[in-house]
Coordinates of C-alpha atoms and ligand atoms in Angstrom, one line a residue:
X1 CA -26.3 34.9 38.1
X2 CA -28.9 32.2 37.2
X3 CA -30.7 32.4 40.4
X4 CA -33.6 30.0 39.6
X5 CA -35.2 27.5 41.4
X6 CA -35.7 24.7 40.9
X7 CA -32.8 25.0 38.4
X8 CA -33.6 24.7 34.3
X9 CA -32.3 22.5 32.5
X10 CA -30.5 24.9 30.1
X11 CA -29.7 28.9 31.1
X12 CA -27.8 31.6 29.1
X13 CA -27.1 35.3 29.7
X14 CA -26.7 37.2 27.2
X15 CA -26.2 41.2 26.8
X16 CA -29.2 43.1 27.0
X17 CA -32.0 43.5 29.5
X18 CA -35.8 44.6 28.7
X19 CA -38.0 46.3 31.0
X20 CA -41.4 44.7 31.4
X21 CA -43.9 47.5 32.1
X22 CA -46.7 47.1 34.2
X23 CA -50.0 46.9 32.0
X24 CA -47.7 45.4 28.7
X25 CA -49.3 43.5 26.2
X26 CA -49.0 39.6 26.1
X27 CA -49.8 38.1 22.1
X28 CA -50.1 34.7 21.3
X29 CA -53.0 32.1 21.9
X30 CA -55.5 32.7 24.5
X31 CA -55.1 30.1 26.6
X32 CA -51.0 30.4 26.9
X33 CA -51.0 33.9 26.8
X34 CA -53.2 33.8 29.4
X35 CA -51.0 31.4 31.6
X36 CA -48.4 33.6 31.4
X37 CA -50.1 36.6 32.6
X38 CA -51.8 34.3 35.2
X39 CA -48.3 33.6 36.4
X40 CA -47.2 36.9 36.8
X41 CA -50.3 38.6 38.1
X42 CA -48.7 40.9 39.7
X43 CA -47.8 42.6 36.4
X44 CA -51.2 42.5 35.2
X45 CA -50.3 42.5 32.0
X46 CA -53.0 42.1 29.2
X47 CA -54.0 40.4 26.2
X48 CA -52.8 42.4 23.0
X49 CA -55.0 43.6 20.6
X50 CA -55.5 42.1 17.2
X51 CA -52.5 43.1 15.0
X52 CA -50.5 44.4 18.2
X53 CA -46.9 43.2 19.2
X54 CA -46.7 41.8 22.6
X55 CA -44.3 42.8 24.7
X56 CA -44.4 39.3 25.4
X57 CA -45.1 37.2 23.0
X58 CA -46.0 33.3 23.0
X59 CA -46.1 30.5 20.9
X60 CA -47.6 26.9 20.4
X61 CA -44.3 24.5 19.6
X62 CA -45.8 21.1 19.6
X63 CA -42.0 19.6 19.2
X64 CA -42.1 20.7 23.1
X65 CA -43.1 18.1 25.4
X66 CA -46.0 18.6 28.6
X67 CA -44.9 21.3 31.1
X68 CA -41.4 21.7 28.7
X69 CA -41.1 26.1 27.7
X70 CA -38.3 27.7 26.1
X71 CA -37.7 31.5 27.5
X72 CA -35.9 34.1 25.3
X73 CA -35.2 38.3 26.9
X74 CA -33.5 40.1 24.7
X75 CA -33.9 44.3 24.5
X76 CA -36.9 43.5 22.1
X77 CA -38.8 41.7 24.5
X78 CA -39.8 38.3 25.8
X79 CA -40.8 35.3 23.7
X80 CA -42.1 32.3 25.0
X81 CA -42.7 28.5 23.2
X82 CA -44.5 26.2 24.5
X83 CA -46.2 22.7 24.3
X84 CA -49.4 23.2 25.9
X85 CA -51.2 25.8 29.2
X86 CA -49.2 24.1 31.6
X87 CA -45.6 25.1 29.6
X88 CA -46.8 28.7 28.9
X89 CA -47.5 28.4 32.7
X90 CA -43.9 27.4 34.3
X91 CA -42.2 29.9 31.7
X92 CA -44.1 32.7 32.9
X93 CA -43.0 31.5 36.5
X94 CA -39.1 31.4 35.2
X95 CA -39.7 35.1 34.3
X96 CA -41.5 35.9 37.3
X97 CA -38.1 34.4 38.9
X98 CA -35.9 36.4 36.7
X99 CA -37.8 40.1 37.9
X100 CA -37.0 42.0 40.8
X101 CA -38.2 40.0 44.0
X102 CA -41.2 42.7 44.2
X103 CA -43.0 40.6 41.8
X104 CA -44.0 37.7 44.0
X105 CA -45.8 40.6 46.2
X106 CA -49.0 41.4 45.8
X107 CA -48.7 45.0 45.0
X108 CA -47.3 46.0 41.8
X109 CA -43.5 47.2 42.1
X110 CA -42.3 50.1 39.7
X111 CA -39.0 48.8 37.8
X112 CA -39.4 45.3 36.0
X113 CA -35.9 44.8 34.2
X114 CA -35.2 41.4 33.4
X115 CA -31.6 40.4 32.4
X116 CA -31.2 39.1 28.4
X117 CA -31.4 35.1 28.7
X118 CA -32.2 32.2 27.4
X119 CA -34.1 29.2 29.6
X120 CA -34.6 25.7 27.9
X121 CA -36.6 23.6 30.1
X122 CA -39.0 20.5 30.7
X123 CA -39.3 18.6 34.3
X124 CA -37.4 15.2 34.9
X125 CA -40.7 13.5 36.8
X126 CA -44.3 13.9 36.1
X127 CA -45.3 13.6 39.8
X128 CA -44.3 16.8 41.7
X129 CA -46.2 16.1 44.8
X130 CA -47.3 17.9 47.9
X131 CA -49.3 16.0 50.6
X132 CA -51.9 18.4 53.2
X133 CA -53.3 16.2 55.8
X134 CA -56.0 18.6 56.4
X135 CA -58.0 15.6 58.5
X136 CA -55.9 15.8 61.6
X137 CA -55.7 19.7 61.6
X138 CA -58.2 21.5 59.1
X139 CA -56.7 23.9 57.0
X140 CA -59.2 26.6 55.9
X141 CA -59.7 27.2 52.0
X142 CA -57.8 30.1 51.9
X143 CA -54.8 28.3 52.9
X144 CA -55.2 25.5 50.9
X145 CA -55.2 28.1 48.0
X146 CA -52.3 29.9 49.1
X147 CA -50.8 26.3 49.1
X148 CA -51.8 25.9 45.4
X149 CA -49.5 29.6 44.5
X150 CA -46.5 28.5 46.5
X151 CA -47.0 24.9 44.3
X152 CA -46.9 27.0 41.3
X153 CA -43.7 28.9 42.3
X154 CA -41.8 25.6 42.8
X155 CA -43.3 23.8 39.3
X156 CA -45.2 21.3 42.0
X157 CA -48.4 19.5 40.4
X158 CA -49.6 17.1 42.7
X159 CA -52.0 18.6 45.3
X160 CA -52.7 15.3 47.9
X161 CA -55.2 16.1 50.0
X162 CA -55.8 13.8 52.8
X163 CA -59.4 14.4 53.6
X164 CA -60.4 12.2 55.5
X165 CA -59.0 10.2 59.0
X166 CA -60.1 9.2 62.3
X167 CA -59.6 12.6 63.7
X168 CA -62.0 14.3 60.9
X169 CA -64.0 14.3 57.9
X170 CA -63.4 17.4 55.3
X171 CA -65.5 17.6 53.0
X172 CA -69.7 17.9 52.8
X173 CA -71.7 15.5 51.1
X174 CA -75.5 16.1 50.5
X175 CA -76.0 12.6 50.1
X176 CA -74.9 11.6 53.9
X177 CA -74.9 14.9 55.4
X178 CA -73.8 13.5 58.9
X179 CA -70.4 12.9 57.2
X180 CA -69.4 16.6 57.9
X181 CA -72.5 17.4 60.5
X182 CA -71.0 15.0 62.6
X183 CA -67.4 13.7 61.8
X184 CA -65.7 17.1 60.5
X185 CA -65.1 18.0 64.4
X186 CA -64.1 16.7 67.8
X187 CA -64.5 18.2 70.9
X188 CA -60.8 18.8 72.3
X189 CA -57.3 17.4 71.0
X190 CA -54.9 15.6 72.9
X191 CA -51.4 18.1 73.4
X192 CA -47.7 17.8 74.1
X193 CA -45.2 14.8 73.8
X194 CA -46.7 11.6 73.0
X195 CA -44.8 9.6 76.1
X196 CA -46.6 11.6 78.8
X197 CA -50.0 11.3 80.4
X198 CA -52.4 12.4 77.7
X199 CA -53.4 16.2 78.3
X200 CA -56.2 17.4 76.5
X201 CA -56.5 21.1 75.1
X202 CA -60.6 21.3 75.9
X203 CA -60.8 23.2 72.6
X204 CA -63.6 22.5 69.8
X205 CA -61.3 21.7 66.6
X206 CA -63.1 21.1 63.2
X207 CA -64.2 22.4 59.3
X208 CA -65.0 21.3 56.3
X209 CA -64.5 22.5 52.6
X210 CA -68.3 22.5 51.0
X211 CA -68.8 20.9 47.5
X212 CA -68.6 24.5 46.1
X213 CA -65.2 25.4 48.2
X214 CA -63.5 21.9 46.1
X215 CA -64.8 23.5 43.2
X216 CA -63.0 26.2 43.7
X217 CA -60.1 24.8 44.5
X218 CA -60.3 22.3 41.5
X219 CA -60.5 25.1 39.3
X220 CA -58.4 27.5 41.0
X221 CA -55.5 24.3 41.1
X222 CA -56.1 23.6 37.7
X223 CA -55.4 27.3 36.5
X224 CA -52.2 26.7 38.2
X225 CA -51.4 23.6 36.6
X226 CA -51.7 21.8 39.4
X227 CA -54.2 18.4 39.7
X228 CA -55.9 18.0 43.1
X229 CA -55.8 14.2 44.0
X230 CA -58.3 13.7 47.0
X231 CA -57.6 11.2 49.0
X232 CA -60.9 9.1 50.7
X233 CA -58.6 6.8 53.0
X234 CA -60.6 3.8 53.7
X235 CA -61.4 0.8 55.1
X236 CA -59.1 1.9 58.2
X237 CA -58.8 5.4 60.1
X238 CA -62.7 5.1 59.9
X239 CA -63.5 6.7 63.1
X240 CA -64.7 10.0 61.9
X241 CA -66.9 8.1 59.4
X242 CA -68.6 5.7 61.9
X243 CA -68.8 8.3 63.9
X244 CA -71.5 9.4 61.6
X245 CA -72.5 6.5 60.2
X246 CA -72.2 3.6 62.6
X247 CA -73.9 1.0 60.6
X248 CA -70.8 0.7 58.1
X249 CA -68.5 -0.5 61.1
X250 CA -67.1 -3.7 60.3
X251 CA -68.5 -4.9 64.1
X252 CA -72.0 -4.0 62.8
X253 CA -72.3 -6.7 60.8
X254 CA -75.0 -9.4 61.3
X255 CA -77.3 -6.9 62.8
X256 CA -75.0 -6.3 66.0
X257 CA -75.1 -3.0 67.6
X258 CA -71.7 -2.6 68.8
X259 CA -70.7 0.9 70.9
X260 CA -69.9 3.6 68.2
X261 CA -66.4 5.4 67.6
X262 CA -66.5 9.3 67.6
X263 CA -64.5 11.4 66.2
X264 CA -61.0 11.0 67.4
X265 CA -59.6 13.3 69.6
X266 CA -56.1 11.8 70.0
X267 CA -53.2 10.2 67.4
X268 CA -52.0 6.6 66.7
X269 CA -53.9 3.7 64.6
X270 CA -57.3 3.3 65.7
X271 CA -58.7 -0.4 65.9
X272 CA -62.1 1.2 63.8
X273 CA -62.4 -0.2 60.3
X274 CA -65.2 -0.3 57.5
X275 CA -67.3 -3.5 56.5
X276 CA -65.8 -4.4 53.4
X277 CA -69.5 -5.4 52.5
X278 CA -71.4 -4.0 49.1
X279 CA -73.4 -1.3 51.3
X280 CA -69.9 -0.2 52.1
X281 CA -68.9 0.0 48.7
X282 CA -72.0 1.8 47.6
X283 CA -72.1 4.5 50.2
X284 CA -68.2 5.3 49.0
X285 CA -69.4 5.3 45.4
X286 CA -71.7 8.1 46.1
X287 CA -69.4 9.9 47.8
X288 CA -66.8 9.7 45.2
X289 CA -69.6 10.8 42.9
X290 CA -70.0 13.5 44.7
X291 CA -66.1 14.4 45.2
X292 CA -65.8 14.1 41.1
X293 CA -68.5 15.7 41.0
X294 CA -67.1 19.2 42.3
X295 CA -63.6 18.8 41.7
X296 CA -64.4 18.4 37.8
X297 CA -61.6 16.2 35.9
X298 CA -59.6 14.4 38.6
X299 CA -57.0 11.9 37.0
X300 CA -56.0 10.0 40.3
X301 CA -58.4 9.9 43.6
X302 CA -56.4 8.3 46.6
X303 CA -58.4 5.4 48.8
X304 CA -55.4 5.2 51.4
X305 CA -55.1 1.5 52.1
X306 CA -53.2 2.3 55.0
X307 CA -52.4 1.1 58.7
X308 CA -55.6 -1.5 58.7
X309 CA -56.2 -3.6 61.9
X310 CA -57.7 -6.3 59.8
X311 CA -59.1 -8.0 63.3
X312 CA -62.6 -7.0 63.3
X313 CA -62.9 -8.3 59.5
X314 CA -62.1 -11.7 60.7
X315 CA -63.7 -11.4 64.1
X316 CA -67.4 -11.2 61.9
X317 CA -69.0 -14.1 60.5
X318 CA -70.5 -12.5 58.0
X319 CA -67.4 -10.8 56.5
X320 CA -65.5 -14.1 57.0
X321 CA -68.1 -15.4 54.9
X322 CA -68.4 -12.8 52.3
X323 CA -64.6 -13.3 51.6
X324 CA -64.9 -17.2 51.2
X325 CA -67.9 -16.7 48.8
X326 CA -65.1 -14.5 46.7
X327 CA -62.7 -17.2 47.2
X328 CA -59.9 -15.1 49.0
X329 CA -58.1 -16.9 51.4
X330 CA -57.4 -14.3 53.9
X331 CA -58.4 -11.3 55.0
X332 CA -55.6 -9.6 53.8
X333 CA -56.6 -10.9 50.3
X334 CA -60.0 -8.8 51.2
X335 CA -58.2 -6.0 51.9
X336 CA -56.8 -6.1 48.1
X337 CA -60.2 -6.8 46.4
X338 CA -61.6 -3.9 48.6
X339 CA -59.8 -1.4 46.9
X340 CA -59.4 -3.7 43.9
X341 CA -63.7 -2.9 44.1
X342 CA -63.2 0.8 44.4
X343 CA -60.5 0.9 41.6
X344 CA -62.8 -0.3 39.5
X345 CA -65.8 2.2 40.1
X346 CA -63.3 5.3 39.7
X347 CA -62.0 3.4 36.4
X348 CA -65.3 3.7 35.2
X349 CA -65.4 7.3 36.0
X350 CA -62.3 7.6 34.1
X351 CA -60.1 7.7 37.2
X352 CA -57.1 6.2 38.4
X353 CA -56.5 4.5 41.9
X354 CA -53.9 5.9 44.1
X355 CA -53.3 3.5 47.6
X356 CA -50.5 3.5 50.5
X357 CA -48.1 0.6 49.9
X358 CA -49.9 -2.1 52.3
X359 CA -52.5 -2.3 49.8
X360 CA -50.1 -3.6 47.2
X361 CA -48.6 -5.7 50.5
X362 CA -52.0 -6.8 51.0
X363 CA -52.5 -8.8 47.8
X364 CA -53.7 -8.1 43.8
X365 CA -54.5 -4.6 43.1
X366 CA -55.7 -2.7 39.6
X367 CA -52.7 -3.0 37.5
X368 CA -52.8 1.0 36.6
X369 CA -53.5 1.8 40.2
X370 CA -50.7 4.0 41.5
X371 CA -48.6 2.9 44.7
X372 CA -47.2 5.1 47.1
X373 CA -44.5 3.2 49.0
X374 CA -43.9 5.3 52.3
X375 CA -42.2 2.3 54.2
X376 CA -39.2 2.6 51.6
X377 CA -37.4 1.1 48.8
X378 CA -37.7 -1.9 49.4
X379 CA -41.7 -2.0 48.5
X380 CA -41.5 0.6 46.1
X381 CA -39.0 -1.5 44.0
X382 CA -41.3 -4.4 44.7
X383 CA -44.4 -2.2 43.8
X384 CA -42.3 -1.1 40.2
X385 CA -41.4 -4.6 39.5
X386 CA -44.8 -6.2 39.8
X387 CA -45.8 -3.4 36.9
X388 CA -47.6 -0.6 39.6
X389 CA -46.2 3.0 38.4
X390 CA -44.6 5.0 42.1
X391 CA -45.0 8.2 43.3
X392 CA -41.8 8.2 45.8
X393 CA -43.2 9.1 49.6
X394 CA -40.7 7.6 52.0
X395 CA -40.6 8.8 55.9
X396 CA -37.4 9.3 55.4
X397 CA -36.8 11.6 53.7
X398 CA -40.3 13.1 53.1
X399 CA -42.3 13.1 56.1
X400 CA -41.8 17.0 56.2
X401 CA -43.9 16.6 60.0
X402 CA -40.4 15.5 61.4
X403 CA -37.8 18.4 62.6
X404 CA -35.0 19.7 60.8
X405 CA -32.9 19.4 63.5
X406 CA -32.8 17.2 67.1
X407 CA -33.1 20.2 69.5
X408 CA -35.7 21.3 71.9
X409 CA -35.3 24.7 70.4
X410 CA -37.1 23.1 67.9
X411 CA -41.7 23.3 67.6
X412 CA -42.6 19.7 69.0
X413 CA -42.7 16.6 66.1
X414 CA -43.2 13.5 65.7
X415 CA -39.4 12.8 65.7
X416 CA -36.1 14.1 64.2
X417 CA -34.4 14.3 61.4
X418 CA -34.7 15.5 57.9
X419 CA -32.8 18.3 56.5
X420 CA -32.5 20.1 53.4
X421 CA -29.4 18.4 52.7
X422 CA -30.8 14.7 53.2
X423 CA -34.1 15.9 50.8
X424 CA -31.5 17.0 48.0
X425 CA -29.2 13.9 48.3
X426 CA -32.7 12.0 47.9
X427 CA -32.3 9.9 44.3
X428 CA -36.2 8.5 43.8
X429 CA -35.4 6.6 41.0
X430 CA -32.3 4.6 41.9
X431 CA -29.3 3.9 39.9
X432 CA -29.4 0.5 40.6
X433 CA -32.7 -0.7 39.8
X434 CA -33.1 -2.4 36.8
X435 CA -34.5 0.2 33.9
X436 CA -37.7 -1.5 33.3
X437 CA -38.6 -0.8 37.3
X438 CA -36.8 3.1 37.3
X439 CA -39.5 3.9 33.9
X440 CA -42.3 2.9 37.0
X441 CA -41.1 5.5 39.0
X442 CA -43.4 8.6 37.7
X443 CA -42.7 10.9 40.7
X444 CA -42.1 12.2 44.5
X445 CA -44.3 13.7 47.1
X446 CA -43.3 15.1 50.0
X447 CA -45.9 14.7 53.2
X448 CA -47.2 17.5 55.9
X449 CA -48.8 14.7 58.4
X450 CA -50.9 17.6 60.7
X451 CA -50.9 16.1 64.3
X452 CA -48.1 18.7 65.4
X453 CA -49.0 21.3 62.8
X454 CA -52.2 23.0 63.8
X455 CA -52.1 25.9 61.5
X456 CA -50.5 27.4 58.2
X457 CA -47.6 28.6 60.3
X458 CA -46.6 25.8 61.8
X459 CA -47.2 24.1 58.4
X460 CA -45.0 26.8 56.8
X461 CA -42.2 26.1 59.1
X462 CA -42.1 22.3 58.2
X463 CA -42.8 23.0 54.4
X464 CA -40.3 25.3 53.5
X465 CA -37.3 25.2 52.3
X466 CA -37.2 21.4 52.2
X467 CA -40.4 22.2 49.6
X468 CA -37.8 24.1 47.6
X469 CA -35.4 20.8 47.7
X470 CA -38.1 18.3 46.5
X471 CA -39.0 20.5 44.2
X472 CA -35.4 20.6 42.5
X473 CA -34.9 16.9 42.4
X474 CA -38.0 16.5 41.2
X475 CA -38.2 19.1 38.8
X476 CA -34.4 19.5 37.8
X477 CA -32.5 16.1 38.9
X478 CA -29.3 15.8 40.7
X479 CA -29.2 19.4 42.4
X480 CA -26.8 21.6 41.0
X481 CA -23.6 22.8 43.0
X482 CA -25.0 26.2 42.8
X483 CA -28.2 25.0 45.1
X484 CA -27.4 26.6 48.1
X485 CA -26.6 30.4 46.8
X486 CA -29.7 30.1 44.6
X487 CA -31.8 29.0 47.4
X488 CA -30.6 32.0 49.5
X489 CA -32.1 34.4 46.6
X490 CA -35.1 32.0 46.4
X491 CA -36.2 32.9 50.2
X492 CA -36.2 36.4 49.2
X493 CA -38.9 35.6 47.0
X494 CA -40.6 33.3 50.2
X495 CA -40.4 36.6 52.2
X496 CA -41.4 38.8 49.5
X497 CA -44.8 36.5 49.3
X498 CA -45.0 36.6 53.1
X499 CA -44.0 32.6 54.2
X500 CA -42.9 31.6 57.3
X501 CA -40.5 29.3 56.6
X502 CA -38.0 27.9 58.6
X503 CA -34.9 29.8 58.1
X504 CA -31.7 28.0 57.4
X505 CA -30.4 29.4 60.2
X506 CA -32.9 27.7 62.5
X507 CA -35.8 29.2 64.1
X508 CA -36.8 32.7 64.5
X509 CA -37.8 33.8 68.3
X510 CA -41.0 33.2 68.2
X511 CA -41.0 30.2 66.0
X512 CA -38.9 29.0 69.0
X513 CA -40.2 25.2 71.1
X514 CA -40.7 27.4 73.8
X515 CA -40.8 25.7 77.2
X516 CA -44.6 24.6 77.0
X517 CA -46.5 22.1 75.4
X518 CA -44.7 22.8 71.9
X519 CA -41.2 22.1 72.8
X520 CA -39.8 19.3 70.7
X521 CA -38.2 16.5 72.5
X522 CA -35.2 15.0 70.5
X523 CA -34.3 11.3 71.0
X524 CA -37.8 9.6 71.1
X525 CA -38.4 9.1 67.0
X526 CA -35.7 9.0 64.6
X527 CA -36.2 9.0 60.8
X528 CA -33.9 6.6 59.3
X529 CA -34.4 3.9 62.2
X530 CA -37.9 4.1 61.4
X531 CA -37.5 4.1 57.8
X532 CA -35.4 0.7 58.4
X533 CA -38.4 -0.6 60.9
X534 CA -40.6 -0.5 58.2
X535 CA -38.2 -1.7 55.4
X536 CA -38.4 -5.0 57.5
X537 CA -42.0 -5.1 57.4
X538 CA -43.7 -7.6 55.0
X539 CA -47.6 -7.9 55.6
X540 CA -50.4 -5.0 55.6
X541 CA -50.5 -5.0 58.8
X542 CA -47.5 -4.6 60.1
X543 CA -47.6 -1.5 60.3
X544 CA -50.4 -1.2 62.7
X545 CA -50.1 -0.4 66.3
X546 CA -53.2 -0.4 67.2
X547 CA -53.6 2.4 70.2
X548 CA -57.0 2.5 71.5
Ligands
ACM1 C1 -48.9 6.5 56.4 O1 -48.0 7.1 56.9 N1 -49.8 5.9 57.1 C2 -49.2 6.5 54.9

């Protein structure tokens, strides 16, 4: 049985099976041969000499679109086409799928029959996203690169990573050290169910990846064929950054010296944004210089755009002024040409802007800036009609940080539900929008907020398998009927590589609410009404609730 996932868009058995011996020899161009045995590692297969047959052998077919791979087995051997790395890539994973489930562990296994078949395949959307809030909770490197492996086993592309929010800044900079001296840590975080009397855990939280660590994870990503898209969220959840460097505060300007933020050490939409001012704009410039810097080639770079309270903006003179010497009526039109401003500086890097939807609320962004519309359809089709190209993110049904199920059986989150069913029923390019607004919709990305996930466990849990069900509508389309048996085999391959996902089942023992601080608390928070709160909401900042 075809027991791929996500599903390809062509599959045939045929008779025949070939064994693929540990140490075999890969022909064909460097670089694709060399995806291929990058996919299956575990193999470590090798490059053939001049003159040899491979035992797997690959091709350049430039008929074959980006990512798109045909796959032939047959009792001679393997033989791949391709259109570029990233196809040579994701066949190479289709074969790894096709081997005994041994092969996603990390020793090498002993029989590697794979079945006679042939795979034709190319993904629906070009955005296959995954979103790591590493600000609220750090994640350390090695988990962020164990993030980038399970991407690769799904055909995901888009690595998000939200490095920066009031809680924490994550990455160093050389040129304003205090960024991560100061804002990558807080002193204790705030625990248990958000309608109780704040209890704090009294435990140091922090990290930070260094400019060599993004490196590494560029490169390593890349490998994978998968494009890190850092996120610098600005000019709102600025507390980390004020934190370090008070003077950008938008109630410093005009030479006041108002009482600094710090690093905050509970949730909810801080009141503390940037000065939309040009030393704002340069400071960010370096950073981003920096950023690009180490992460090498990065197409997109998010600037958030998110959740500003706009207040402090109009409560200074100077900024009031500032935006009537740019002729912007309001300060919502200021929120625009902020990241309008820093659109422009990563155009001239040769990047793309990437903002939340109140930016495109707010007022006139970039044309090719990118808008992910996370308060629902109703902005996205807004977003796709005014010409802005849409990365699907909707709470509902991609906030992965909400639980499976309304139980307190369940680990504690921010509210209840989404399933694997409701991921799979998802349709991010809708029927009934008009054609020229369903070609703006380039992709979906599913989000791991971190305020109830502090580790890779608990970030497992929530992933996993709803990962597996974006990645099939995003990768294949419609699901197939057969989703639910080959998704059974596919968490053999999950175990086999050691992830704690959430079984379908329901929790394991210890993965369990428990009766302390982690027990989830059904009723308070539920997806789809929240989803229809924000449908409703029209202005940038409606979406505020400020909580400090
Ligand atoms: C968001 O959830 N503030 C993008």
């Amino acid at each position: 049985m075809n027991a791929l996932l996500p599903r390809p868009v062509a599959f045939e058995t045929s008779t025949g099976s070939f064994e693929l011996s540990p140490g075999a020899p890969v022909a064909g161009p460097a670089d694709l041969a060399g995806a291929v045995r990058l996919a299956l590692s575990t193999l470590d297969l090798r490059p053939a000499a001049a003159g040899e047959a491979g035992a797997v052998t690959v091709e350049h077919d430039a008929s074959l679109g980006h990512e798109a791979y045909t796959l032939t087995v047959t009792g001679q051997g393997v033989r791949i086409s391709a259109g570029d790395r990233q196809g040579a890539f994701y066949a190479g994973q289709t074969l790894r799928q096709l081997l005994p489930d041994a092969a996603f562990r990390a020793a090498p296994g002993e029989s590697w029959s794979v079945p006679g078949v042939t795979v034709k395949d190319a993904p629906r959307l070009a955005w296959r996203g995954v979103h790591l809030d590493v600000a609220r909770h750090f994640l350390p490197k090695r988990e962020v690169l164990r993030m980038i492996d399970l991407m690769a086993v799904h055909k995901l592309n888009r690595l998000h990573l939200h490095l920066v929010d009031d809680q924490g800044w994550r990455v160093e900079s050389r040129a304003y050290p205090r960024l991560h001296e100061v804002g990558s840590h807080r002193p204790r975080t705030i625990v248990g169910h958000h309608e109780d009397d704040p209890v704090y855990d009294g435990v140091p939280h922090g990290g930070y990846y260094t400019l060599d660590d993004l490196a590494e994870i560029g490169g390593y990503a890349r490998a994978r064929a998968v494009t890190v898209v850092p996120e610098i969220d600005v000019p709102g959840h600025a507390c980390a950054i004020l934190a370090a460097y008070p003077e950008l505060d938008a109630r410093a300007t005009g030479g006041r010296t108002p009482e600094p933020f710090t690093v905050l050490d509970r949730w909810g939409i801080s009141t503390a944004i940037l000065s939309p001012l040009p030393p704002t704009v340069e400071f960010l410039t370096v950073v981003i210089d920096e950023i690009l810097g180490a992460l090498g080639e990065t197409p997109y770079v998010h600037i958030g755009g998110d959740e500003c309270v706009l207040d402090d903006w109009a409560a200074s003179p100077e900024i009031v002024a500032f935006q009537a010497e740019l002729g912007l009526e309001n300060v919502g039109d200021l929120h625009a040409w902020f990241l309008r401003r820093l659109a422009d500086v990563l155009a001239e890097r040769g990047s793309r802007a990437v903002v939340w939807d109140e930016a495109f609320v707010s007022g006139t962004l970039r044309p090719d800036t990118i808008v992910m519309p996370w308060r629902g359809p109703g902005v996205a089709q807004r977003a796709a009609q005014a010409g802005h190209d849409v990365v699907q993110t909707p709470v509902f049904p991609l906030y992965f940080d909400y639980a499976e199920v309304a139980s307190e059986e369940e680990p504690l989150a921010i509210g209840e539900t989404i399933t694997v069913g409701d991921v799979l029923a998802y349709e991010p390019v809708p029927s009934s929008w008009p054609d020229a607004q369903r070609e703006r919709v380039i992709g979906a990305q599913f989000q791991l907020w971190s305020e109830r996930l502090p580790d890779a466990r608990a970030l497992d849990y929530r992933a996993w398998p709803r990962g597996c069900a974006l990645a099939e509508i995003a990768w294949s389309g419609a699901p197939g009927a057969d989703f639910d048996t080959r998704l059974e085999r596919h968490l053999r391959r999950l175990d086999a590589l050691g992830v704690e996902y959430r079984p379908l089942s329901g929790p394991r023992p210890w993965q369990l609410g428990g009766t302390g601080p982690r027990r989830h608390r059904p009723g308070f928070v539920n997806a789809e009404d929240v989803m229809k709160r924000l449908e409703g909401m029209t202005h940038a900042a409606d979406s505020t609730r400020p909580s400090m």
